[in-house]
């Protein structure tokens, strides 16, 4: 149960948390951002929502016991893609974690790593339970 809660937490954070984090004056409502930058931010927010929804689908869909571990792995994979993409974004030329007028540092890096870990630890905990049930059958 704890594993499913962690996986759900990661999926909801990428689905809803990204809208909360980006739909404000630091991102999509930033008057300094050109329209095409807003387009890509909208694309990223929608991708987070879709990946979160797909992750929740795989985490909770009813499947035969033999397929449950694969479903949980898929849920964790989908839940982690957004966080890995966010961590890799700093590798592109000219990027920064924060626009200069909003400070310095990498406030989202720790969150990205935490949510990424929650997805995989949650999946692992749930798969242990699934595999444990299979041993007694």
Coordinates of C-alpha atoms in Angstrom, one line a residue:
X1 CA 0.0 0.0 0.0
X2 CA 2.8 2.4 0.8
X3 CA 4.4 1.7 -2.6
X4 CA 1.2 2.5 -4.4
X5 CA 0.9 5.7 -2.4
X6 CA 4.4 6.8 -3.4
X7 CA 3.8 6.0 -7.1
X8 CA 0.5 7.9 -6.9
X9 CA 2.2 10.9 -5.3
X10 CA 4.8 11.0 -8.1
X11 CA 2.1 10.7 -10.8
X12 CA -0.1 13.4 -9.3
X13 CA 2.8 15.7 -8.8
X14 CA 3.7 15.6 -12.5
X15 CA 0.1 15.8 -13.6
X16 CA -1.1 18.6 -11.3
X17 CA 2.0 19.9 -9.7
X18 CA 3.4 21.1 -13.0
X19 CA 0.3 23.1 -13.7
X20 CA 0.7 24.7 -10.3
X21 CA 4.4 25.4 -10.7
X22 CA 4.3 26.7 -14.3
X23 CA 0.9 28.5 -14.6
X24 CA 2.2 31.7 -13.0
X25 CA 4.3 34.8 -13.5
X26 CA 7.6 32.8 -13.5
X27 CA 6.5 30.8 -16.6
X28 CA 3.5 30.9 -18.9
X29 CA 2.2 34.2 -17.5
X30 CA 5.7 35.8 -17.6
X31 CA 5.3 39.0 -19.8
X32 CA 8.9 38.6 -21.0
X33 CA 8.3 35.2 -22.5
X34 CA 7.7 35.2 -26.3
X35 CA 4.7 33.3 -27.6
X36 CA 6.7 30.3 -28.8
X37 CA 8.3 29.8 -25.3
X38 CA 4.7 29.8 -23.9
X39 CA 3.8 27.2 -26.5
X40 CA 6.5 24.9 -25.3
X41 CA 5.7 25.5 -21.7
X42 CA 2.1 24.6 -22.5
X43 CA 3.3 21.5 -24.3
X44 CA 5.4 20.5 -21.2
X45 CA 2.5 21.0 -18.8
X46 CA 0.2 18.9 -21.0
X47 CA 2.9 16.2 -21.3
X48 CA 3.1 16.1 -17.5
X49 CA -0.6 15.8 -17.2
X50 CA -0.8 13.0 -19.8
X51 CA 2.1 11.1 -18.3
X52 CA 0.7 11.3 -14.8
X53 CA -2.7 10.1 -16.0
X54 CA -1.1 7.2 -17.9
X55 CA 1.0 6.3 -14.9
X56 CA -2.1 6.2 -12.7
X57 CA -3.9 4.0 -15.3
X58 CA -1.1 1.4 -15.2
X59 CA -0.8 1.6 -11.4
X60 CA -4.5 0.9 -10.8
X61 CA -5.8 -1.0 -13.8
X62 CA -7.2 -4.4 -13.1
X63 CA -4.9 -7.1 -14.5
X64 CA -4.2 -10.7 -13.8
X65 CA -1.7 -11.3 -11.0
X66 CA 0.9 -12.5 -13.5
X67 CA 0.8 -9.1 -15.3
X68 CA 0.7 -6.9 -12.2
X69 CA 4.5 -6.5 -11.9
X70 CA 4.8 -5.5 -15.5
X71 CA 2.0 -3.0 -15.0
X72 CA 3.7 -1.5 -12.0
X73 CA 7.0 -1.2 -13.8
X74 CA 5.2 0.6 -16.7
X75 CA 3.5 2.9 -14.2
X76 CA 6.9 3.8 -12.7
X77 CA 8.5 4.3 -16.1
X78 CA 5.8 6.7 -17.2
X79 CA 5.9 8.5 -13.8
X80 CA 9.7 9.0 -14.1
X81 CA 9.9 10.3 -17.7
X82 CA 8.9 13.9 -16.8
X83 CA 11.3 14.1 -13.9
X84 CA 14.2 12.7 -16.0
X85 CA 13.4 15.2 -18.7
X86 CA 13.3 18.0 -16.2
X87 CA 16.7 17.0 -14.8
X88 CA 18.3 16.8 -18.2
X89 CA 16.9 20.2 -19.4
X90 CA 19.8 22.0 -17.7
X91 CA 22.2 20.3 -20.1
X92 CA 21.0 22.3 -23.1
X93 CA 22.9 25.5 -24.1
X94 CA 21.8 28.7 -22.5
X95 CA 19.5 27.1 -19.9
X96 CA 19.2 28.0 -16.2
X97 CA 17.2 26.5 -13.4
X98 CA 15.6 29.9 -12.6
X99 CA 15.2 33.1 -14.6
X100 CA 17.5 35.9 -13.2
X101 CA 14.6 38.1 -11.9
X102 CA 13.4 35.2 -9.7
X103 CA 16.6 34.4 -8.0
X104 CA 19.3 31.7 -8.2
X105 CA 19.8 28.1 -7.4
X106 CA 18.0 24.9 -8.6
X107 CA 14.8 24.8 -6.5
X108 CA 13.1 22.1 -8.6
X109 CA 16.1 19.8 -8.8
X110 CA 15.5 18.3 -5.4
X111 CA 11.8 17.9 -6.1
X112 CA 12.5 16.2 -9.4
X113 CA 14.9 13.7 -7.8
X114 CA 12.4 13.1 -4.9
X115 CA 9.5 12.4 -7.2
X116 CA 11.6 10.2 -9.4
X117 CA 12.7 8.2 -6.4
X118 CA 9.1 8.0 -5.1
X119 CA 8.0 6.5 -8.4
X120 CA 10.7 3.8 -8.4
X121 CA 10.6 3.0 -4.7
X122 CA 6.9 2.8 -4.8
X123 CA 6.9 0.5 -7.7
X124 CA 9.6 -1.7 -6.1
X125 CA 7.6 -1.9 -2.9
X126 CA 4.5 -2.9 -4.7
X127 CA 6.3 -5.4 -6.9
X128 CA 7.7 -7.1 -3.8
X129 CA 4.2 -7.6 -2.5
X130 CA 3.0 -9.0 -5.9
X131 CA 6.0 -11.4 -6.2
X132 CA 5.5 -12.4 -2.5
X133 CA 1.9 -13.4 -3.2
X134 CA 3.0 -15.4 -6.2
X135 CA 5.4 -17.5 -4.1
X136 CA 2.6 -18.9 -1.9
X137 CA 0.4 -19.8 -4.8

